[in-house]
Amino acid sequence: YSPYGRYGGMGSAYSPYGMTGGMMGGYGGMGGYGGMMGGYGGMGAGSPFAEKMWQITQMMEMNNVMLCQLQEHVTTTTNRFVDVFRWVWALKDSVFRRNEPVAVESSFEIGDDKQRALQRVTSRLRVLFGLLGLFILYAWRDARRQRRESRMWEVETAWEIATK
């Protein structure tokens, strides 16, 4: 039983014509009509119609994969643009100052609350700088590894040329 029929669907274990549908089935696939396993002969021995159907199916599958990847890239790019736009919009007030003076009110009643808030901010900054340091360390280590692999590839290529 194949829910998608014999036109390159998800596949079927039972068919009088070999395996129909799926990755290796359908008209002209690995099985079914004109397939390499079972069916009416092998690849090339089927009808020209079956060969053309197989080529069209393969082309449509490749187009589908390409369009899915394109959609993913467009979505990612759009989301990144929105993030950058929001960040710039949030910074606009610090760059473009208005003529009106802005009254800053302190939300701290006593100095002890302010001191605790400053300690929290400094501890968060320490953690962020520590993570930034780890990122730089890993990026530097990865760049070194890539350079080393590149040199090894050049040595192996030179060795292969020399041994031929």
mmCIF file of N, CA, C and O in Angstrom, residues 67-164:
data_model
loop_
_atom_site.group_PDB
_atom_site.id
_atom_site.type_symbol
_atom_site.label_atom_id
_atom_site.label_comp_id
_atom_site.label_asym_id
_atom_site.label_seq_id
_atom_site.Cartn_x
_atom_site.Cartn_y
_atom_site.Cartn_z
ATOM 1 N N LEU A 67 14.371 25.301 -3.091
ATOM 2 C CA LEU A 67 13.445 26.327 -2.622
ATOM 3 C C LEU A 67 13.302 26.313 -1.103
ATOM 4 O O LEU A 67 13.159 27.370 -0.474
ATOM 5 N N CYS A 68 13.353 25.129 -0.491
ATOM 6 C CA CYS A 68 13.306 25.046 0.979
ATOM 7 C C CYS A 68 14.528 25.722 1.586
ATOM 8 O O CYS A 68 14.427 26.456 2.572
ATOM 9 N N GLN A 69 15.713 25.475 1.002
ATOM 10 C CA GLN A 69 16.925 26.108 1.501
ATOM 11 C C GLN A 69 16.871 27.618 1.307
ATOM 12 O O GLN A 69 17.262 28.385 2.186
ATOM 13 N N LEU A 70 16.369 28.053 0.155
ATOM 14 C CA LEU A 70 16.244 29.480 -0.109
ATOM 15 C C LEU A 70 15.300 30.135 0.893
ATOM 16 O O LEU A 70 15.580 31.220 1.412
ATOM 17 N N GLN A 71 14.186 29.468 1.187
ATOM 18 C CA GLN A 71 13.233 30.008 2.156
ATOM 19 C C GLN A 71 13.884 30.130 3.534
ATOM 20 O O GLN A 71 13.702 31.120 4.241
ATOM 21 N N GLU A 72 14.679 29.133 3.913
ATOM 22 C CA GLU A 72 15.359 29.172 5.203
ATOM 23 C C GLU A 72 16.344 30.340 5.262
ATOM 24 O O GLU A 72 16.402 31.075 6.248
ATOM 25 N N HIS A 73 17.100 30.549 4.167
ATOM 26 C CA HIS A 73 18.061 31.651 4.136
ATOM 27 C C HIS A 73 17.353 33.005 4.191
ATOM 28 O O HIS A 73 17.800 33.914 4.894
ATOM 29 N N VAL A 74 16.263 33.146 3.453
ATOM 30 C CA VAL A 74 15.524 34.408 3.447
ATOM 31 C C VAL A 74 14.946 34.691 4.833
ATOM 32 O O VAL A 74 15.015 35.817 5.335
ATOM 33 N N THR A 75 14.391 33.660 5.470
ATOM 34 C CA THR A 75 13.831 33.832 6.810
ATOM 35 C C THR A 75 14.909 34.246 7.802
ATOM 36 O O THR A 75 14.711 35.169 8.604
ATOM 37 N N THR A 76 16.066 33.587 7.745
ATOM 38 C CA THR A 76 17.159 33.920 8.650
ATOM 39 C C THR A 76 17.641 35.348 8.418
ATOM 40 O O THR A 76 17.852 36.108 9.364
ATOM 41 N N THR A 77 17.807 35.717 7.148
ATOM 42 C CA THR A 77 18.260 37.071 6.832
ATOM 43 C C THR A 77 17.250 38.108 7.303
ATOM 44 O O THR A 77 17.627 39.147 7.867
ATOM 45 N N THR A 78 15.968 37.844 7.096
ATOM 46 C CA THR A 78 14.937 38.775 7.533
ATOM 47 C C THR A 78 14.956 38.931 9.050
ATOM 48 O O THR A 78 14.878 40.055 9.571
ATOM 49 N N ASN A 79 15.060 37.818 9.762
ATOM 50 C CA ASN A 79 15.100 37.890 11.227
ATOM 51 C C ASN A 79 16.315 38.676 11.713
ATOM 52 O O ASN A 79 16.217 39.456 12.671
ATOM 53 N N ARG A 80 17.463 38.476 11.060
ATOM 54 C CA ARG A 80 18.654 39.223 11.464
ATOM 55 C C ARG A 80 18.482 40.711 11.177
ATOM 56 O O ARG A 80 18.899 41.560 11.969
ATOM 57 N N PHE A 81 17.881 41.048 10.026
ATOM 58 C CA PHE A 81 17.638 42.447 9.707
ATOM 59 C C PHE A 81 16.714 43.083 10.740
ATOM 60 O O PHE A 81 16.952 44.208 11.184
ATOM 61 N N VAL A 82 15.672 42.365 11.138
ATOM 62 C CA VAL A 82 14.741 42.893 12.141
ATOM 63 C C VAL A 82 15.467 43.121 13.463
ATOM 64 O O VAL A 82 15.277 44.153 14.126
ATOM 65 N N ASP A 83 16.336 42.177 13.848
ATOM 66 C CA ASP A 83 17.098 42.345 15.094
ATOM 67 C C ASP A 83 17.991 43.573 15.034
ATOM 68 O O ASP A 83 18.068 44.350 15.992
ATOM 69 N N VAL A 84 18.697 43.766 13.911
ATOM 70 C CA VAL A 84 19.580 44.926 13.770
ATOM 71 C C VAL A 84 18.763 46.212 13.771
ATOM 72 O O VAL A 84 19.146 47.201 14.412
ATOM 73 N N PHE A 85 17.631 46.215 13.087
ATOM 74 C CA PHE A 85 16.776 47.397 13.046
ATOM 75 C C PHE A 85 16.293 47.762 14.447
ATOM 76 O O PHE A 85 16.319 48.938 14.836
ATOM 77 N N ARG A 86 15.868 46.783 15.222
ATOM 78 C CA ARG A 86 15.396 47.055 16.584
ATOM 79 C C ARG A 86 16.521 47.601 17.449
ATOM 80 O O ARG A 86 16.316 48.488 18.284
ATOM 81 N N TRP A 87 17.738 47.062 17.264
ATOM 82 C CA TRP A 87 18.878 47.515 18.043
ATOM 83 C C TRP A 87 19.198 48.964 17.708
ATOM 84 O O TRP A 87 19.408 49.788 18.596
ATOM 85 N N VAL A 88 19.218 49.299 16.399
ATOM 86 C CA VAL A 88 19.498 50.674 15.979
ATOM 87 C C VAL A 88 18.392 51.604 16.472
ATOM 88 O O VAL A 88 18.664 52.719 16.933
ATOM 89 N N TRP A 89 17.148 51.165 16.393
ATOM 90 C CA TRP A 89 16.029 51.987 16.855
ATOM 91 C C TRP A 89 16.142 52.269 18.351
ATOM 92 O O TRP A 89 15.818 53.363 18.820
ATOM 93 N N ALA A 90 16.612 51.289 19.117
ATOM 94 C CA ALA A 90 16.772 51.484 20.557
ATOM 95 C C ALA A 90 17.919 52.445 20.850
ATOM 96 O O ALA A 90 17.891 53.155 21.869
ATOM 97 N N LEU A 91 18.923 52.512 19.988
ATOM 98 C CA LEU A 91 20.063 53.407 20.211
ATOM 99 C C LEU A 91 19.815 54.835 19.727
ATOM 100 O O LEU A 91 20.602 55.731 20.022
ATOM 101 N N LYS A 92 18.758 55.042 18.971
ATOM 102 C CA LYS A 92 18.536 56.360 18.365
ATOM 103 C C LYS A 92 18.436 57.464 19.403
ATOM 104 O O LYS A 92 18.876 58.589 19.154
ATOM 105 N N ASP A 93 17.868 57.190 20.563
ATOM 106 C CA ASP A 93 17.705 58.234 21.573
ATOM 107 C C ASP A 93 19.047 58.685 22.145
ATOM 108 O O ASP A 93 19.200 59.842 22.528
ATOM 109 N N SER A 94 20.014 57.772 22.201
ATOM 110 C CA SER A 94 21.315 58.187 22.731
ATOM 111 C C SER A 94 22.144 58.919 21.682
ATOM 112 O O SER A 94 23.029 59.693 22.020
ATOM 113 N N VAL A 95 21.858 58.714 20.402
ATOM 114 C CA VAL A 95 22.612 59.389 19.342
ATOM 115 C C VAL A 95 21.991 60.741 19.014
ATOM 116 O O VAL A 95 22.677 61.750 18.909
ATOM 117 N N PHE A 96 20.685 60.773 18.824
ATOM 118 C CA PHE A 96 19.986 62.006 18.479
ATOM 119 C C PHE A 96 19.309 62.553 19.730
ATOM 120 O O PHE A 96 18.248 62.100 20.137
ATOM 121 N N ARG A 97 19.935 63.540 20.311
ATOM 122 C CA ARG A 97 19.404 64.120 21.539
ATOM 123 C C ARG A 97 18.408 65.223 21.202
ATOM 124 O O ARG A 97 18.618 66.017 20.294
ATOM 125 N N ARG A 98 17.353 65.254 21.974
ATOM 126 C CA ARG A 98 16.348 66.306 21.815
ATOM 127 C C ARG A 98 16.713 67.498 22.687
ATOM 128 O O ARG A 98 17.525 67.395 23.610
ATOM 129 N N ASN A 99 16.090 68.595 22.411
ATOM 130 C CA ASN A 99 16.387 69.825 23.171
ATOM 131 C C ASN A 99 15.825 69.805 24.579
ATOM 132 O O ASN A 99 16.292 70.525 25.441
ATOM 133 N N GLU A 100 14.802 69.001 24.794
ATOM 134 C CA GLU A 100 14.210 68.970 26.120
ATOM 135 C C GLU A 100 15.115 68.215 27.087
ATOM 136 O O GLU A 100 15.593 67.134 26.776
ATOM 137 N N PRO A 101 15.331 68.766 28.240
ATOM 138 C CA PRO A 101 16.124 68.026 29.228
ATOM 139 C C PRO A 101 15.303 66.863 29.794
ATOM 140 O O PRO A 101 14.096 66.980 30.012
ATOM 141 N N VAL A 102 15.966 65.785 29.959
ATOM 142 C CA VAL A 102 15.297 64.594 30.472
ATOM 143 C C VAL A 102 15.574 64.496 31.962
ATOM 144 O O VAL A 102 16.730 64.481 32.392
ATOM 145 N N ALA A 103 14.533 64.449 32.724
ATOM 146 C CA ALA A 103 14.678 64.339 34.173
ATOM 147 C C ALA A 103 14.922 62.876 34.526
ATOM 148 O O ALA A 103 14.173 61.996 34.141
ATOM 149 N N VAL A 104 15.991 62.634 35.222
ATOM 150 C CA VAL A 104 16.330 61.277 35.636
ATOM 151 C C VAL A 104 15.931 61.117 37.093
ATOM 152 O O VAL A 104 16.429 61.822 37.969
ATOM 153 N N GLU A 105 15.029 60.210 37.315
ATOM 154 C CA GLU A 105 14.605 59.955 38.687
ATOM 155 C C GLU A 105 15.255 58.661 39.156
ATOM 156 O O GLU A 105 15.303 57.675 38.432
ATOM 157 N N SER A 106 15.708 58.707 40.345
ATOM 158 C CA SER A 106 16.331 57.521 40.914
ATOM 159 C C SER A 106 15.252 56.640 41.527
ATOM 160 O O SER A 106 14.377 57.113 42.242
ATOM 161 N N SER A 107 15.332 55.371 41.216
ATOM 162 C CA SER A 107 14.360 54.443 41.788
ATOM 163 C C SER A 107 14.868 53.846 43.096
ATOM 164 O O SER A 107 14.217 52.995 43.690
ATOM 165 N N PHE A 108 16.054 54.293 43.516
ATOM 166 C CA PHE A 108 16.636 53.748 44.742
ATOM 167 C C PHE A 108 16.322 54.673 45.906
ATOM 168 O O PHE A 108 16.622 55.858 45.883
ATOM 169 N N GLU A 109 15.690 54.090 46.901
ATOM 170 C CA GLU A 109 15.338 54.872 48.093
ATOM 171 C C GLU A 109 16.557 55.083 48.974
ATOM 172 O O GLU A 109 16.790 56.158 49.489
ATOM 173 N N ILE A 110 17.313 54.009 49.123
ATOM 174 C CA ILE A 110 18.481 54.108 49.995
ATOM 175 C C ILE A 110 19.721 53.686 49.208
ATOM 176 O O ILE A 110 19.637 53.039 48.169
ATOM 177 N N GLY A 111 20.873 54.064 49.697
ATOM 178 C CA GLY A 111 22.138 53.780 49.009
ATOM 179 C C GLY A 111 22.473 52.304 48.959
ATOM 180 O O GLY A 111 23.202 51.851 48.084
ATOM 181 N N ASP A 112 21.934 51.523 49.914
ATOM 182 C CA ASP A 112 22.231 50.095 49.959
ATOM 183 C C ASP A 112 21.645 49.371 48.745
ATOM 184 O O ASP A 112 22.277 48.490 48.174
ATOM 185 N N ASP A 113 20.431 49.754 48.317
ATOM 186 C CA ASP A 113 19.814 49.156 47.125
ATOM 187 C C ASP A 113 20.641 49.465 45.888
ATOM 188 O O ASP A 113 20.833 48.616 45.020
ATOM 189 N N LYS A 114 21.121 50.697 45.828
ATOM 190 C CA LYS A 114 21.933 51.098 44.681
ATOM 191 C C LYS A 114 23.234 50.297 44.643
ATOM 192 O O LYS A 114 23.672 49.864 43.576
ATOM 193 N N GLN A 115 23.831 50.088 45.799
ATOM 194 C CA GLN A 115 25.089 49.335 45.877
ATOM 195 C C GLN A 115 24.875 47.887 45.426
ATOM 196 O O GLN A 115 25.686 47.344 44.682
ATOM 197 N N ARG A 116 23.776 47.260 45.847
ATOM 198 C CA ARG A 116 23.484 45.881 45.435
ATOM 199 C C ARG A 116 23.236 45.804 43.935
ATOM 200 O O ARG A 116 23.660 44.870 43.268
ATOM 201 N N ALA A 117 22.538 46.796 43.378
ATOM 202 C CA ALA A 117 22.281 46.814 41.935
ATOM 203 C C ALA A 117 23.581 46.952 41.161
ATOM 204 O O ALA A 117 23.786 46.282 40.137
ATOM 205 N N LEU A 118 24.491 47.807 41.654
ATOM 206 C CA LEU A 118 25.792 47.947 40.992
ATOM 207 C C LEU A 118 26.595 46.650 41.059
ATOM 208 O O LEU A 118 27.284 46.283 40.098
ATOM 209 N N GLN A 119 26.534 45.954 42.177
ATOM 210 C CA GLN A 119 27.238 44.674 42.297
ATOM 211 C C GLN A 119 26.681 43.645 41.312
ATOM 212 O O GLN A 119 27.433 42.887 40.707
ATOM 213 N N ARG A 120 25.345 43.625 41.142
ATOM 214 C CA ARG A 120 24.748 42.703 40.170
ATOM 215 C C ARG A 120 25.211 43.028 38.753
ATOM 216 O O ARG A 120 25.535 42.138 37.970
ATOM 217 N N VAL A 121 25.244 44.316 38.436
ATOM 218 C CA VAL A 121 25.674 44.719 37.091
ATOM 219 C C VAL A 121 27.134 44.339 36.863
ATOM 220 O O VAL A 121 27.489 43.797 35.806
ATOM 221 N N THR A 122 27.993 44.587 37.833
ATOM 222 C CA THR A 122 29.410 44.251 37.654
ATOM 223 C C THR A 122 29.613 42.739 37.556
ATOM 224 O O THR A 122 30.451 42.289 36.774
ATOM 225 N N SER A 123 28.854 41.970 38.316
ATOM 226 C CA SER A 123 29.010 40.512 38.207
ATOM 227 C C SER A 123 28.535 40.015 36.838
ATOM 228 O O SER A 123 29.148 39.135 36.240
ATOM 229 N N ARG A 124 27.458 40.618 36.318
ATOM 230 C CA ARG A 124 26.996 40.244 34.976
ATOM 231 C C ARG A 124 28.030 40.613 33.923
ATOM 232 O O ARG A 124 28.280 39.857 32.983
ATOM 233 N N LEU A 125 28.626 41.794 34.073
ATOM 234 C CA LEU A 125 29.666 42.203 33.130
ATOM 235 C C LEU A 125 30.867 41.265 33.183
ATOM 236 O O LEU A 125 31.452 40.932 32.146
ATOM 237 N N ARG A 126 31.254 40.843 34.387
ATOM 238 C CA ARG A 126 32.364 39.893 34.510
ATOM 239 C C ARG A 126 32.068 38.595 33.781
ATOM 240 O O ARG A 126 32.907 38.045 33.074
ATOM 241 N N VAL A 127 30.841 38.088 33.937
ATOM 242 C CA VAL A 127 30.446 36.859 33.255
ATOM 243 C C VAL A 127 30.467 37.056 31.743
ATOM 244 O O VAL A 127 30.973 36.215 30.993
ATOM 245 N N LEU A 128 29.936 38.187 31.274
ATOM 246 C CA LEU A 128 29.931 38.457 29.836
ATOM 247 C C LEU A 128 31.340 38.560 29.267
ATOM 248 O O LEU A 128 31.639 38.012 28.204
ATOM 249 N N PHE A 129 32.229 39.249 29.972
ATOM 250 C CA PHE A 129 33.602 39.352 29.491
ATOM 251 C C PHE A 129 34.310 37.999 29.538
ATOM 252 O O PHE A 129 35.136 37.691 28.677
ATOM 253 N N GLY A 130 33.988 37.194 30.539
ATOM 254 C CA GLY A 130 34.556 35.838 30.583
ATOM 255 C C GLY A 130 34.097 35.010 29.393
ATOM 256 O O GLY A 130 34.891 34.301 28.759
ATOM 257 N N LEU A 131 32.810 35.086 29.071
ATOM 258 C CA LEU A 131 32.301 34.357 27.904
ATOM 259 C C LEU A 131 32.898 34.890 26.611
ATOM 260 O O LEU A 131 33.206 34.116 25.693
ATOM 261 N N LEU A 132 33.083 36.208 26.524
ATOM 262 C CA LEU A 132 33.722 36.794 25.349
ATOM 263 C C LEU A 132 35.156 36.283 25.213
ATOM 264 O O LEU A 132 35.609 35.955 24.110
ATOM 265 N N GLY A 133 35.857 36.203 26.341
ATOM 266 C CA GLY A 133 37.217 35.654 26.314
ATOM 267 C C GLY A 133 37.240 34.210 25.842
ATOM 268 O O GLY A 133 38.104 33.823 25.046
ATOM 269 N N LEU A 134 36.291 33.393 26.327
ATOM 270 C CA LEU A 134 36.218 32.004 25.862
ATOM 271 C C LEU A 134 35.931 31.930 24.364
ATOM 272 O O LEU A 134 36.527 31.124 23.648
ATOM 273 N N PHE A 135 35.033 32.777 23.891
ATOM 274 C CA PHE A 135 34.719 32.798 22.465
ATOM 275 C C PHE A 135 35.954 33.139 21.643
ATOM 276 O O PHE A 135 36.253 32.493 20.643
ATOM 277 N N ILE A 136 36.688 34.171 22.076
ATOM 278 C CA ILE A 136 37.898 34.566 21.345
ATOM 279 C C ILE A 136 38.923 33.441 21.381
ATOM 280 O O ILE A 136 39.572 33.142 20.371
ATOM 281 N N LEU A 137 39.058 32.783 22.531
ATOM 282 C CA LEU A 137 39.994 31.661 22.640
ATOM 283 C C LEU A 137 39.618 30.533 21.693
ATOM 284 O O LEU A 137 40.471 30.008 20.962
ATOM 285 N N TYR A 138 38.339 30.156 21.654
ATOM 286 C CA TYR A 138 37.899 29.084 20.756
ATOM 287 C C TYR A 138 38.038 29.486 19.290
ATOM 288 O O TYR A 138 38.418 28.682 18.446
ATOM 289 N N ALA A 139 37.727 30.742 18.964
ATOM 290 C CA ALA A 139 37.874 31.204 17.581
ATOM 291 C C ALA A 139 39.341 31.181 17.160
ATOM 292 O O ALA A 139 39.681 30.750 16.050
ATOM 293 N N TRP A 140 40.231 31.607 18.051
ATOM 294 C CA TRP A 140 41.665 31.589 17.757
ATOM 295 C C TRP A 140 42.158 30.160 17.578
ATOM 296 O O TRP A 140 42.910 29.853 16.650
ATOM 297 N N ARG A 141 41.714 29.265 18.461
ATOM 298 C CA ARG A 141 42.120 27.857 18.375
ATOM 299 C C ARG A 141 41.617 27.204 17.085
ATOM 300 O O ARG A 141 42.343 26.466 16.434
ATOM 301 N N ASP A 142 40.383 27.526 16.685
ATOM 302 C CA ASP A 142 39.836 26.972 15.454
ATOM 303 C C ASP A 142 40.581 27.512 14.235
ATOM 304 O O ASP A 142 40.846 26.765 13.283
ATOM 305 N N ALA A 143 40.932 28.796 14.246
ATOM 306 C CA ALA A 143 41.699 29.363 13.130
ATOM 307 C C ALA A 143 43.064 28.690 13.023
ATOM 308 O O ALA A 143 43.538 28.391 11.916
ATOM 309 N N ARG A 144 43.694 28.434 14.175
ATOM 310 C CA ARG A 144 44.986 27.718 14.162
ATOM 311 C C ARG A 144 44.837 26.325 13.593
ATOM 312 O O ARG A 144 45.661 25.861 12.797
ATOM 313 N N ARG A 145 43.772 25.618 13.987
ATOM 314 C CA ARG A 145 43.530 24.269 13.483
ATOM 315 C C ARG A 145 43.316 24.280 11.975
ATOM 316 O O ARG A 145 43.854 23.439 11.261
ATOM 317 N N GLN A 146 42.553 25.256 11.490
ATOM 318 C CA GLN A 146 42.300 25.337 10.053
ATOM 319 C C GLN A 146 43.580 25.620 9.281
ATOM 320 O O GLN A 146 43.807 25.041 8.215
ATOM 321 N N ARG A 147 44.433 26.504 9.823
ATOM 322 C CA ARG A 147 45.715 26.768 9.158
ATOM 323 C C ARG A 147 46.580 25.516 9.131
ATOM 324 O O ARG A 147 47.209 25.199 8.129
ATOM 325 N N ARG A 148 46.598 24.780 10.242
ATOM 326 C CA ARG A 148 47.395 23.555 10.315
ATOM 327 C C ARG A 148 46.886 22.519 9.313
ATOM 328 O O ARG A 148 47.674 21.884 8.609
ATOM 329 N N GLU A 149 45.548 22.359 9.230
ATOM 330 C CA GLU A 149 44.989 21.407 8.267
ATOM 331 C C GLU A 149 45.273 21.833 6.840
ATOM 332 O O GLU A 149 45.522 20.999 5.975
ATOM 333 N N SER A 150 45.250 23.133 6.588
ATOM 334 C CA SER A 150 45.552 23.637 5.247
ATOM 335 C C SER A 150 46.996 23.317 4.872
ATOM 336 O O SER A 150 47.273 22.883 3.751
ATOM 337 N N ARG A 151 47.908 23.513 5.816
ATOM 338 C CA ARG A 151 49.316 23.187 5.544
ATOM 339 C C ARG A 151 49.499 21.690 5.326
ATOM 340 O O ARG A 151 50.240 21.277 4.447
ATOM 341 N N MET A 152 48.792 20.872 6.124
ATOM 342 C CA MET A 152 48.901 19.419 5.956
ATOM 343 C C MET A 152 48.359 18.998 4.597
ATOM 344 O O MET A 152 48.919 18.129 3.942
ATOM 345 N N TRP A 153 47.265 19.629 4.159
ATOM 346 C CA TRP A 153 46.703 19.311 2.854
ATOM 347 C C TRP A 153 47.693 19.670 1.749
ATOM 348 O O TRP A 153 47.870 18.923 0.796
ATOM 349 N N GLU A 154 48.385 20.826 1.893
ATOM 350 C CA GLU A 154 49.388 21.216 0.905
ATOM 351 C C GLU A 154 50.540 20.229 0.878
ATOM 352 O O GLU A 154 51.030 19.870 -0.196
ATOM 353 N N VAL A 155 50.965 19.753 2.052
ATOM 354 C CA VAL A 155 52.054 18.781 2.126
ATOM 355 C C VAL A 155 51.618 17.465 1.496
ATOM 356 O O VAL A 155 52.363 16.859 0.717
ATOM 357 N N GLU A 156 50.410 17.008 1.807
ATOM 358 C CA GLU A 156 49.922 15.758 1.227
ATOM 359 C C GLU A 156 49.794 15.863 -0.284
ATOM 360 O O GLU A 156 50.146 14.937 -1.016
ATOM 361 N N THR A 157 49.311 17.004 -0.773
ATOM 362 C CA THR A 157 49.183 17.195 -2.212
ATOM 363 C C THR A 157 50.552 17.196 -2.872
ATOM 364 O O THR A 157 50.749 16.564 -3.923
ATOM 365 N N ALA A 158 51.505 17.890 -2.259
ATOM 366 C CA ALA A 158 52.863 17.906 -2.815
ATOM 367 C C ALA A 158 53.462 16.497 -2.801
ATOM 368 O O ALA A 158 54.154 16.101 -3.758
ATOM 369 N N TRP A 159 53.208 15.743 -1.731
ATOM 370 C CA TRP A 159 53.728 14.383 -1.639
ATOM 371 C C TRP A 159 53.105 13.489 -2.718
ATOM 372 O O TRP A 159 53.794 12.669 -3.335
ATOM 373 N N GLU A 160 51.816 13.644 -2.959
ATOM 374 C CA GLU A 160 51.150 12.847 -4.003
ATOM 375 C C GLU A 160 51.708 13.185 -5.366
ATOM 376 O O GLU A 160 51.903 12.291 -6.202
ATOM 377 N N ILE A 161 51.971 14.458 -5.616
ATOM 378 C CA ILE A 161 52.542 14.854 -6.907
ATOM 379 C C ILE A 161 53.945 14.291 -7.054
ATOM 380 O O ILE A 161 54.327 13.824 -8.133
ATOM 381 N N ALA A 162 54.714 14.332 -5.966
ATOM 382 C CA ALA A 162 56.090 13.852 -6.021
ATOM 383 C C ALA A 162 56.168 12.341 -6.212
ATOM 384 O O ALA A 162 57.096 11.835 -6.841
ATOM 385 N N THR A 163 55.196 11.608 -5.682
ATOM 386 C CA THR A 163 55.247 10.136 -5.778
ATOM 387 C C THR A 163 54.685 9.612 -7.081
ATOM 388 O O THR A 163 54.789 8.414 -7.360
ATOM 389 N N LYS A 164 54.055 10.452 -7.887
ATOM 390 C CA LYS A 164 53.485 9.969 -9.159
ATOM 391 C C LYS A 164 54.517 9.857 -10.233
ATOM 392 O O LYS A 164 55.509 10.358 -10.327
#
